[in-house]
Coordinates of C-alpha atoms in Angstrom, one line a residue:
X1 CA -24.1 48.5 -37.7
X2 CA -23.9 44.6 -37.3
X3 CA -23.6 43.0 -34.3
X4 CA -21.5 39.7 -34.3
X5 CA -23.0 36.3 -33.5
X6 CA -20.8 36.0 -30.5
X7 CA -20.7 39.5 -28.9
X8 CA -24.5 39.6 -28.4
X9 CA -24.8 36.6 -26.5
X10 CA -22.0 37.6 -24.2
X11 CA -23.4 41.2 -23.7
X12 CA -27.0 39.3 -22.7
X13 CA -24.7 36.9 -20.4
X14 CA -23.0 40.4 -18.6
X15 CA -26.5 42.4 -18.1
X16 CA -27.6 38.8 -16.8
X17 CA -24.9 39.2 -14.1
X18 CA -25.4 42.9 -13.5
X19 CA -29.0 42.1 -13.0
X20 CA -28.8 39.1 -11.0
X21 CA -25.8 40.7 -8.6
X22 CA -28.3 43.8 -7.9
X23 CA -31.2 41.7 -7.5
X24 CA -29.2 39.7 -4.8
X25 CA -28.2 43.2 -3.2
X26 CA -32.0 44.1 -3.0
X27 CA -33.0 41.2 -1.1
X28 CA -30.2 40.8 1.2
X29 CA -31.1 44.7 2.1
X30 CA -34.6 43.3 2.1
X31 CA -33.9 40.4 4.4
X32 CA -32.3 43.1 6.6
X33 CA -35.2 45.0 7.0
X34 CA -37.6 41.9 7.2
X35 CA -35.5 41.2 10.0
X36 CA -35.4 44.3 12.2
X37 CA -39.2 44.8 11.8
X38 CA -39.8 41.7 12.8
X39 CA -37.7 42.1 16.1
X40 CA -39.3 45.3 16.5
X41 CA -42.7 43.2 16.4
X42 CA -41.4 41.0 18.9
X43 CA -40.2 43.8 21.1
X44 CA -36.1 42.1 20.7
X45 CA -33.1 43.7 20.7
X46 CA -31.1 43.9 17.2
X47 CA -27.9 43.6 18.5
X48 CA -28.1 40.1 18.2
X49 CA -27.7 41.0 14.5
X50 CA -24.5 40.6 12.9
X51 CA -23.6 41.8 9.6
X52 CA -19.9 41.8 7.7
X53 CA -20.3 46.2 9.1
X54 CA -20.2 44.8 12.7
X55 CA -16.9 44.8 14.2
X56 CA -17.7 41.8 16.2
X57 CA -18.7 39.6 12.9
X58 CA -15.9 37.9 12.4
X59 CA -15.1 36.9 16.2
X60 CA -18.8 35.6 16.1
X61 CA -18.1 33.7 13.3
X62 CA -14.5 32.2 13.7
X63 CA -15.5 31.9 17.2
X64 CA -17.5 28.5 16.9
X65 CA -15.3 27.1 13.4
X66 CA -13.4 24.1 15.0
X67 CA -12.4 22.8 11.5
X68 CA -10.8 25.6 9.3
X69 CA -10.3 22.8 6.5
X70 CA -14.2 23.6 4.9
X71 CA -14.2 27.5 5.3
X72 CA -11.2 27.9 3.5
X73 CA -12.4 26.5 0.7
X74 CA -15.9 28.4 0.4
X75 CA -16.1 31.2 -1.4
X76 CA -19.3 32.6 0.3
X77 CA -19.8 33.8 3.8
X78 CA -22.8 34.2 5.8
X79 CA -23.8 38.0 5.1
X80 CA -25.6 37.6 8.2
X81 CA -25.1 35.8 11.7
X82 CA -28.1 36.1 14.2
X83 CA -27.7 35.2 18.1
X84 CA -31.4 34.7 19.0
X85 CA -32.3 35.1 23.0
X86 CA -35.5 34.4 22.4
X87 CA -37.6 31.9 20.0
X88 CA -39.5 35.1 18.5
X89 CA -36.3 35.8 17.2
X90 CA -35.7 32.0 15.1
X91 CA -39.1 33.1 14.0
X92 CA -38.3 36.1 12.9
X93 CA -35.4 34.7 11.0
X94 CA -37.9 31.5 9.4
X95 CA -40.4 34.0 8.2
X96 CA -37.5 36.6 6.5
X97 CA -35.9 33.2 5.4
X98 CA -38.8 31.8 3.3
X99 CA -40.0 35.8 2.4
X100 CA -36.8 36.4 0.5
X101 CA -35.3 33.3 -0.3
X102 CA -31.9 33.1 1.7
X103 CA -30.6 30.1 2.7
X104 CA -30.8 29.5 6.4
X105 CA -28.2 27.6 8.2
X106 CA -28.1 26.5 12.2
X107 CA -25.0 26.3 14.2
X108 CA -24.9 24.8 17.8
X109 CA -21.0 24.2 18.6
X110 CA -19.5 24.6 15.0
X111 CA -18.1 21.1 14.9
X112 CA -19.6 19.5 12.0
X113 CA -16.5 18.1 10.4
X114 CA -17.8 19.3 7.1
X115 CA -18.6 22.9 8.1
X116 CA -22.3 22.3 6.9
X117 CA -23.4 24.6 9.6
X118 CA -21.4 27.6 8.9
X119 CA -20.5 27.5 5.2
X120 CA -22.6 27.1 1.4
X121 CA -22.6 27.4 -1.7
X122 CA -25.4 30.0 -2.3
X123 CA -25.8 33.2 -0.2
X124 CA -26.7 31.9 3.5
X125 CA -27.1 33.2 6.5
X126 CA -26.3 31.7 10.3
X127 CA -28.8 31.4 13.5
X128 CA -26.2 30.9 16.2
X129 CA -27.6 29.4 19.0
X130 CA -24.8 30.2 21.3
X131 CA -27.4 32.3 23.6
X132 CA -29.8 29.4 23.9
X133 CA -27.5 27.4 26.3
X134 CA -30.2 27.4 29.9
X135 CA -30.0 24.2 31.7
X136 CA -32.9 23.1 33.8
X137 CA -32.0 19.7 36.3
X138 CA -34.8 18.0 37.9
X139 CA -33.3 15.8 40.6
X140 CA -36.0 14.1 41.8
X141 CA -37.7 13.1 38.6
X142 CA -33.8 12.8 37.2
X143 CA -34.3 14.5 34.1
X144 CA -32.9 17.3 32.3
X145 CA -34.1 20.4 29.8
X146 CA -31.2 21.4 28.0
X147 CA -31.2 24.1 25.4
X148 CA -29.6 23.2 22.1
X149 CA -26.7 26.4 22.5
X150 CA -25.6 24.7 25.0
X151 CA -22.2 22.6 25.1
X152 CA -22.0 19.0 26.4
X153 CA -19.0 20.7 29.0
X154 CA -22.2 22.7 30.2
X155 CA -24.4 20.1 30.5
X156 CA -22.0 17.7 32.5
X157 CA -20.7 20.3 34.9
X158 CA -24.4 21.9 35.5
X159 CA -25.8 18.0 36.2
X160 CA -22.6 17.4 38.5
X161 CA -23.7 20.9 40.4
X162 CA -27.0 19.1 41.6
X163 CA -25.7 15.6 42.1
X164 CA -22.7 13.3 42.7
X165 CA -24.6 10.1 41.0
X166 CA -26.3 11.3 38.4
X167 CA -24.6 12.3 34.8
X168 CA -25.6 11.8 31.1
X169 CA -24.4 9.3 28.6
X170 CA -22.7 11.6 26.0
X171 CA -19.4 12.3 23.8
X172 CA -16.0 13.6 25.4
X173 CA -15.2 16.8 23.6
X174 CA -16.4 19.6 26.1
X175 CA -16.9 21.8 23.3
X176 CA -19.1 20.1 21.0
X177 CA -22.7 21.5 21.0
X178 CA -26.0 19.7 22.5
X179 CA -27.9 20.5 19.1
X180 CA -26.2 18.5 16.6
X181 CA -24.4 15.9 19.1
X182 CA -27.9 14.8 20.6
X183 CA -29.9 14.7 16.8
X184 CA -27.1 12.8 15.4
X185 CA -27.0 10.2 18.0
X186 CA -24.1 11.0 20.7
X187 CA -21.9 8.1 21.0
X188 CA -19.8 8.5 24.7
X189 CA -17.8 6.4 27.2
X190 CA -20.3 5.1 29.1
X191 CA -22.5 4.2 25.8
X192 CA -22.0 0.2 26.6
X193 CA -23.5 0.7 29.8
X194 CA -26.5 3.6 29.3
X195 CA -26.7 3.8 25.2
X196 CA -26.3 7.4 23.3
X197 CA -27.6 10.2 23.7
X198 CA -30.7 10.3 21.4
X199 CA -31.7 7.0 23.4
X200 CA -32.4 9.1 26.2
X201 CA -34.0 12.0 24.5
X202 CA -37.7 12.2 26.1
X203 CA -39.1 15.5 24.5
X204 CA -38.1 18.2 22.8
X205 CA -38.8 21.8 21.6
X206 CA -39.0 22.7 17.7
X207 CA -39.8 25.6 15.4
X208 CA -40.8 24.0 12.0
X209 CA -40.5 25.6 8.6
X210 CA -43.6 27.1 9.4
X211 CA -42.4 29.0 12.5
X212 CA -44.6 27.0 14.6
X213 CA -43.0 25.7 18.3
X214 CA -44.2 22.4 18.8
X215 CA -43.5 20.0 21.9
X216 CA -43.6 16.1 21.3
X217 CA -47.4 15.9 21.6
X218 CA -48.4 18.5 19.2
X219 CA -44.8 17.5 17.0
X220 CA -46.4 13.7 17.0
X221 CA -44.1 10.9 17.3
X222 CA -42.3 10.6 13.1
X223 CA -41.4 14.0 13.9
X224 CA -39.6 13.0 17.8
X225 CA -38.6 10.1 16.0
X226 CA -36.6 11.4 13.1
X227 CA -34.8 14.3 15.5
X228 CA -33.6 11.7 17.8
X229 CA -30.3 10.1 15.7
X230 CA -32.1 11.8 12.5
X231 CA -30.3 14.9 12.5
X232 CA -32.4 17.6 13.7
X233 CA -31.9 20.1 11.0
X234 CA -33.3 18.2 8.4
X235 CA -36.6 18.8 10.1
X236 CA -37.0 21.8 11.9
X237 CA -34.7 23.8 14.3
X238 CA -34.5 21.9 17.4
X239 CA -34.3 24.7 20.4
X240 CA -34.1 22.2 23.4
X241 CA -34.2 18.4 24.3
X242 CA -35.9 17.4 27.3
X243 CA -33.1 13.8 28.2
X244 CA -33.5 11.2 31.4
X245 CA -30.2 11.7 33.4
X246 CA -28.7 8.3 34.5
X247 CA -27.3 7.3 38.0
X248 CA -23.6 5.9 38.1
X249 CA -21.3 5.3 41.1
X250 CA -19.7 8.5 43.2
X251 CA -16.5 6.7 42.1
X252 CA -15.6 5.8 38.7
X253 CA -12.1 4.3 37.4
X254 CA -9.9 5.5 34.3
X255 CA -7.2 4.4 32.7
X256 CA -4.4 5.6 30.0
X257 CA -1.6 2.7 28.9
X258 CA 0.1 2.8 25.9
X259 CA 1.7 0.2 24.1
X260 CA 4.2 0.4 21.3
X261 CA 5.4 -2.3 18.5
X262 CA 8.3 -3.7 20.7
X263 CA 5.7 -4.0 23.2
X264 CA 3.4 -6.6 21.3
X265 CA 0.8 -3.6 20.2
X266 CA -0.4 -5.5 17.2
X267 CA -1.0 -8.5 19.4
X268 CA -2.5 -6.6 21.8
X269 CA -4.8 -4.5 19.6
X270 CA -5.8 -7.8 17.6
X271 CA -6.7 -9.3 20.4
X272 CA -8.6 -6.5 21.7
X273 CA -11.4 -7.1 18.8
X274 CA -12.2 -10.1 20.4
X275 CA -12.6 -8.2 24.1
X276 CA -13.8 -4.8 23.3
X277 CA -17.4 -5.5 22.5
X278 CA -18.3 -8.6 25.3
X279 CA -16.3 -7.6 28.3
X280 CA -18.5 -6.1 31.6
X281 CA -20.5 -3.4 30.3
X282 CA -19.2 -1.2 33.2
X283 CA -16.1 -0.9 31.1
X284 CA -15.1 0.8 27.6
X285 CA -12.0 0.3 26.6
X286 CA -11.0 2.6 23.7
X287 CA -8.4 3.0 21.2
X288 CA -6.6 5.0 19.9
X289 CA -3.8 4.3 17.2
X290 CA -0.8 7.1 15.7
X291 CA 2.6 6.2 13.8
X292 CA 4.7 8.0 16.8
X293 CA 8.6 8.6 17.6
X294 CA 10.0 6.2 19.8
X295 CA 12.6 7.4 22.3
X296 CA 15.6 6.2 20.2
X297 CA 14.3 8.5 17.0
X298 CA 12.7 5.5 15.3
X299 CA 9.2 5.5 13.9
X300 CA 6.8 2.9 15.7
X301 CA 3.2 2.4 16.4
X302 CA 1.4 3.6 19.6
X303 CA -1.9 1.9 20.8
X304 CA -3.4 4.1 23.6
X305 CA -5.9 2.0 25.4
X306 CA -8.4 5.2 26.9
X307 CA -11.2 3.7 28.9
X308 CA -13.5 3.9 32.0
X309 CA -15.1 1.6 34.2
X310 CA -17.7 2.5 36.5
X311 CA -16.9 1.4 39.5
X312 CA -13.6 0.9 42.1
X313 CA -10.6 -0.4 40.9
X314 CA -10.8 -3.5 43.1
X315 CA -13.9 -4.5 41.2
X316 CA -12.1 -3.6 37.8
X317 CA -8.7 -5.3 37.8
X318 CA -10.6 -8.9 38.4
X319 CA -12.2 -7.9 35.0
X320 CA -9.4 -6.8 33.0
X321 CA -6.6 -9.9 34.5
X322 CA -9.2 -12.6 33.5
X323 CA -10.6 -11.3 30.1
X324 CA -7.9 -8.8 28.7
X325 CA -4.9 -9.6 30.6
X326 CA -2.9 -9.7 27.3
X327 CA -2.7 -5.2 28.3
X328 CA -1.1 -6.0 31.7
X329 CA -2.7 -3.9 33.3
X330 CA -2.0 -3.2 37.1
X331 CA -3.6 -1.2 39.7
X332 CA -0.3 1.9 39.3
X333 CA -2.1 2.4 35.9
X334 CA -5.3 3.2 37.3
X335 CA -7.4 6.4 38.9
X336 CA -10.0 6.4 41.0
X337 CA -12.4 9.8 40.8
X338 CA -15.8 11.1 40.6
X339 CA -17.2 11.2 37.0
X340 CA -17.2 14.7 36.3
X341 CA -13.3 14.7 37.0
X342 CA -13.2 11.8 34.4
X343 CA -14.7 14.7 31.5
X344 CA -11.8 17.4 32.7
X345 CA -14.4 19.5 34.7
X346 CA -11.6 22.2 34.5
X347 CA -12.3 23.2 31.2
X348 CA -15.8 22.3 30.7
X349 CA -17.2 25.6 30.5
X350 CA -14.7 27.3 28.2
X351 CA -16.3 27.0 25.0
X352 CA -13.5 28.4 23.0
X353 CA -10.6 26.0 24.7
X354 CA -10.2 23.8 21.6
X355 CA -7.3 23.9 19.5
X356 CA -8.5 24.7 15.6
X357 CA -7.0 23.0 12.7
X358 CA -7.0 21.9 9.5
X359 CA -8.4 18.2 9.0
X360 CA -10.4 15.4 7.5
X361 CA -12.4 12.9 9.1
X362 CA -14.5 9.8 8.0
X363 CA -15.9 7.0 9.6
X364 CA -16.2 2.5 9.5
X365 CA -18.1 0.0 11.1
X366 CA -16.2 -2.8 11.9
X367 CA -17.9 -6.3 12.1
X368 CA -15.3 -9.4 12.0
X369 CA -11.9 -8.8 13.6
X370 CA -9.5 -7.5 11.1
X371 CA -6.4 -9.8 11.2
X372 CA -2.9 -9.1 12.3
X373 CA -1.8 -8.8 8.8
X374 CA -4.5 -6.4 8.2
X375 CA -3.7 -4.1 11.2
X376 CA 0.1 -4.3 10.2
X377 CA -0.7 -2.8 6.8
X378 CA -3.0 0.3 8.5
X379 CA 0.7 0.4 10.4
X380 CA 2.4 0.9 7.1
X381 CA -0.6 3.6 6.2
X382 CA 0.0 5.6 9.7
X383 CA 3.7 5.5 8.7
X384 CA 3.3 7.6 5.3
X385 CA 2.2 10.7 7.2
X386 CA 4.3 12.8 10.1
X387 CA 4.7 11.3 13.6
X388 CA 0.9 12.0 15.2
X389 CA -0.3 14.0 11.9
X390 CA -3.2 10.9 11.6
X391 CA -4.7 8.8 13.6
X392 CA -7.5 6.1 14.2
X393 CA -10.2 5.8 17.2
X394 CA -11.5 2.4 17.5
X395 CA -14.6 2.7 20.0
X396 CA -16.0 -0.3 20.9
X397 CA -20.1 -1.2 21.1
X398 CA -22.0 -3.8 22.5
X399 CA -23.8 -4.1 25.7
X400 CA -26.7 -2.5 25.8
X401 CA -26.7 -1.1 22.5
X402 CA -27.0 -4.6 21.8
X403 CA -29.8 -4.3 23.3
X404 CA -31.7 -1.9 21.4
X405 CA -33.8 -2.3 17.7
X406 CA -32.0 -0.6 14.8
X407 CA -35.4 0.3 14.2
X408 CA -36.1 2.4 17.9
X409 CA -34.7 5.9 17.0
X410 CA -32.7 6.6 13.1
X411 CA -29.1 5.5 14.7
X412 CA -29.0 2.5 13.3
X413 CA -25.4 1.1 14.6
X414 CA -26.8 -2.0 16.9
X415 CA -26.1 -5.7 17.2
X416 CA -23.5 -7.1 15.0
X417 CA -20.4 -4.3 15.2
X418 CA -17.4 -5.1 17.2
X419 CA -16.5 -1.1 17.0
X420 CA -16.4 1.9 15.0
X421 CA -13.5 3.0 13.4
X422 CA -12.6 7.3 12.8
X423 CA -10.3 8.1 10.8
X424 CA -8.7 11.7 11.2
X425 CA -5.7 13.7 9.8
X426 CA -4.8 16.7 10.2
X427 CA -2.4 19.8 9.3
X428 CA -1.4 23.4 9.9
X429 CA -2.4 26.7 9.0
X430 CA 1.0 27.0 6.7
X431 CA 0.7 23.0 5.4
X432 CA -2.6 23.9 3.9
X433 CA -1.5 24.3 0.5
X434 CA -0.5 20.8 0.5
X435 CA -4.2 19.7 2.0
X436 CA -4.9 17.5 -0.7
X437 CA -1.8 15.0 -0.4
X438 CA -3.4 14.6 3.2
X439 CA -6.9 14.0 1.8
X440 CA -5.7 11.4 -0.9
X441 CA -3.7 9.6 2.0
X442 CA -7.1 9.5 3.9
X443 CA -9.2 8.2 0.7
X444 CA -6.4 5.8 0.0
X445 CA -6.6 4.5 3.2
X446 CA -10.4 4.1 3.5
X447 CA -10.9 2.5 0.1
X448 CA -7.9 0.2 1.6
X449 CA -10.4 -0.9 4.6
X450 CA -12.9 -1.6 2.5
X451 CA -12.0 -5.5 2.8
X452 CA -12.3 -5.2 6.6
X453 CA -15.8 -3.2 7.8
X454 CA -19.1 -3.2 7.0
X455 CA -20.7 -3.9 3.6
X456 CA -23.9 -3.1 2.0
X457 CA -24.1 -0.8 3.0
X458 CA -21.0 0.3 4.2
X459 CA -22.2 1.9 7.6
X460 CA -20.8 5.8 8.2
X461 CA -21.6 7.4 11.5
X462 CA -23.6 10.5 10.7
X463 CA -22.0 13.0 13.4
X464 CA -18.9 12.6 11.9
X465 CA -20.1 14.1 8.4
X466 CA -18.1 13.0 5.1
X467 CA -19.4 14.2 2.1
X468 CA -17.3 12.3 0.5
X469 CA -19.8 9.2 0.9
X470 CA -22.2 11.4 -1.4
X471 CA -24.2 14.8 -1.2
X472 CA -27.8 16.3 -2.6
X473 CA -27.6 18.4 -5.5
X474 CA -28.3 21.6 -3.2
X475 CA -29.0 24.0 -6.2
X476 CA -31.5 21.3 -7.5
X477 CA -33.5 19.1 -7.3
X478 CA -32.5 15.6 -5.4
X479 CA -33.2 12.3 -6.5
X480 CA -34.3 9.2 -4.5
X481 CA -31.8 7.6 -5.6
X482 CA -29.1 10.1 -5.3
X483 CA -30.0 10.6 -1.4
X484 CA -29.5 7.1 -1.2
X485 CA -25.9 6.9 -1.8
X486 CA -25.4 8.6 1.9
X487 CA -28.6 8.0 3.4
X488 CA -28.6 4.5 3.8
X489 CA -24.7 4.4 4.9
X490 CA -25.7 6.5 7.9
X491 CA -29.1 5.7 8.7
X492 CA -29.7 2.1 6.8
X493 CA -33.5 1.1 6.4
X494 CA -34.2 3.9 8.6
X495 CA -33.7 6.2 5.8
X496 CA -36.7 5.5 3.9
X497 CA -38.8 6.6 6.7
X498 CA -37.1 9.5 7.5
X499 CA -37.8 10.5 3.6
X500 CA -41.6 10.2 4.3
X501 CA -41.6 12.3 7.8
X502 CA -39.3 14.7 5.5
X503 CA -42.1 14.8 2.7
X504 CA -44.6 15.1 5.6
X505 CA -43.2 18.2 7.4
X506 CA -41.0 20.2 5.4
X507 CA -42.5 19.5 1.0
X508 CA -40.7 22.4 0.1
X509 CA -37.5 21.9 1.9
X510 CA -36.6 24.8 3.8
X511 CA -34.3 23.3 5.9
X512 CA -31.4 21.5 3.9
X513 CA -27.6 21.3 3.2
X514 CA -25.5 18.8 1.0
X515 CA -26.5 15.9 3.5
X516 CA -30.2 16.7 4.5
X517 CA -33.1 14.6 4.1
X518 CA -34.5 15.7 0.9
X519 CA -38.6 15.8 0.4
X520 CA -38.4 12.9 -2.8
X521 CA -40.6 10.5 -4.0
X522 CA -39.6 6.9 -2.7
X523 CA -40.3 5.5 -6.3

């Protein structure tokens, strides 16, 4: 009997998928095995193994998603989620890893606005570090060892515990984790005055793709360099940063005013460009702009000035009536408390309290005012989505970071920007199937403010991910060139040298994602 030309090939291409399918069965059953032996070895617990069988999986892994937007568009899962306890057991999972070639991905909070730590496109599976949250404050020396599990709500309410004057220049969000916040730099309100987080980063614990712990003697300084603004998972898995705490007032001052089109808002906001960055350094004033419903019905524009000033009120009102007295702002608008109550201590150690949503976010550097005729067109932007669906944070720099070489740590956002833009939108559960018109409006709008921020490159802000800036080819091999389409948006010049420290500690490039630092020649 003949066989025709084009059923052979097809029945080839079936047993191919047969075969492969099985062969991926065998080593995930493999994997499970390597696993539980090497726990065994280790004398830990394997209920700290979670597999698609356990009826907790799926809590465990919906539990730390803050961004439903990525997952529901993957098509693979993690058929395994580890909750290590100890270090043996990221060593454990490193060694399995490599043995049996499954993709290994780290999670600290779950709010990488890509999903890069809990999604992929080839099988995968998660080391939670949820368990790894111990806090260690030494008040005398004022430092910190914070492990990488833990949340920057932890952090703030354990450091406020042991001291009325001493905190720790971070972001707001309670939730967001200490791992990928710290190694992506860690931009906060009191940044102007005390820098970002990775400024203050002094050691650190790692397990390379070797399984080896190193501190940062025996790490050497590329390696503590690159994990400092870097992000950490490029390089190793970062299980706890060693950070000098910084002493503020027992009284700080905040602020909320709001002010609307009828109002003088784009007045207001221009001239805030010219404030934001050169007023006392005590003070951040941030914004935050949504198309909102006035109270006759009507659409308008809401500028919400968000800031604090640390210090009393008596010494801020001088500030704000002889260099931004354009706001108005009077001494009704203002609060006097102790810092912790500034970052909602209420809530700071619920790490689930965060409402979970579908959304997109990208990120500008802004470096010559935008004019009013500029701002009133973002207005007309705002306007095209629902009342509070999108809005924009401008966060203002200067002051010390200023200060500090572009050059000192891979954060490379120094002298020169006025503020960073975000850009979010979001939507519901039952207005997904129309998440694309929301992501066009969000392109649109980007490649609109093109005119206005940063040019070559045009500077991203690496903890809030975009792939759509560029990605690796993660089932192949990654160019140079090709890593430099996002690399050098995020981390400028610094980029090159992160490529060698890359080339230097992980060659075969055990730890990557879409935006990693790939192991590439330079040439």
């Amino acid at each position: 009997m003949q066989i025709s030309g084009s059923l052979f090939p097809f029945s080839l291409f079936l047993a191919f998928i047969l075969i492969s399918g099985a062969s991926s069965a065998h080593n995930k059953n493999d994997f499970l095995e390597c696993l539980n032996l090497q726990f065994q070895k280790s004398n830990s617990e394997s209920d700290s193994i979670y597999t698609p069988q356990n009826a907790s999986y799926s809590s465990v892994l919906q539990s730390s998603i803050r961004n439903l937007r990525p997952e529901s568009n993957s098509r693979q899962r993690p058929f395994v989620i580890i909750t290590p306890e100890h270090e043996s057991q990221i060593q454990a999972a490193i060694y399995c890893s490599k043995k049996y070639g499954i993709q290994l991905k780290v999670r600290s909070g779950g709010h990488d606005y890509e999903g890069l730590s809990y999604i992929s496109q080839t099988p995968f599976f998660i080391v939670d570090m949820r368990n790894l949250r111990s806090i260690s404050i030494d008040t005398e020396k004022n430092t910190a060892w914070v492990q990488t599990g833990a949340t920057l709500g932890e952090l703030y309410y354990t450091i406020a515990e042991k001291s009325k004057t001493l905190a720790f220049t971070a972001g707001v969000c309670p939730t967001v984790g200490v791992g990928g916040h710290f190694s992506g730099g860690g931009y906060g309100m009191m940044s102007r005055k005390h820098g970002i987080a990775a400024d203050h980063i002094i050691d650190a614990k790692l397990i390379d793709a070797n399984g080896q712990i190193h501190d940062r003697e025996s790490m050497g300084e590329d390696l503590f360099w690159a994990i400092r603004g870097g992000g950490g998972t490029s390089f190793g898995i970062v299980v706890a940063f060693k950070v000098k705490l910084i002493v503020i007032p027992e009284t700080v001052t905040v602020f909320n005013v709001t002010r609307t089109l009828d109002q003088n808002a784009t007045q207001i906001v221009h001239r805030w460009q010219y404030v934001a960055d050169k007023i006392d350094e005590n003070l951040l004033l941030r914004l935050f702009i949504r198309s909102i419903n006035s109270s006759n019905g009507k659409r308008t524009i809401g500028a919400f000035f968000t800031s604090l000033y640390l210090g009393p009120v008596d010494d801020l009102l001088p500030i704000m009536q002889e260099k931004f007295p354009e706001l108005g702002l009077v001494k009704e608008d203002c609060t006097e408390m102790p810092w912790i109550e500034a970052n909602h201590w209420t809530v700071l150690l619920n790490r689930t309290q965060v409402s979970r949503s579908y959304f997109k976010g990208k990120s500008d550097y802004v470096k010559q005012p935008i004019p009013e005729y500029g701002l009133e067109s973002i207005w007309k932007f705002l306007n095209q989505e629902d009342a509070n669906r999108a809005e924009l944070q401008f966060s203002p720099y200067g002051g010390i970071i200023d200060d500090i070489s572009e050059s000192e740590i891979p954060f490379p956002h120094r002298s020169g920007n006025i503020f960073m833009i975000h850009y979010g939108v979001g939507w519901s559960q039952e207005e997904n199937a129309e998440s694309q018109r929301h992501i066009d409006w969000i392109r649109r709008l980007y490649n609109f403010m093109a005119r206005y921020v940063s040019k070559s490159p045009r500077a991203a802000y690496f903890n809030y991910r975009d792939l759509d800036i560029g990605m690796n080819n993660i089932k192949g091999n990654t160019s140079y060139k090709q890593a430099s389409v996002w690399g050098f948006k995020y981390f400028k010049n610094n980029f090159r040298r992160l490529v060698h420290i890359k080339n230097k500690v992980d060659p075969t490039n055990f730890f990557r994602n879409e935006q990693s630092v790939p192991p590439v020649s330079l040439w």
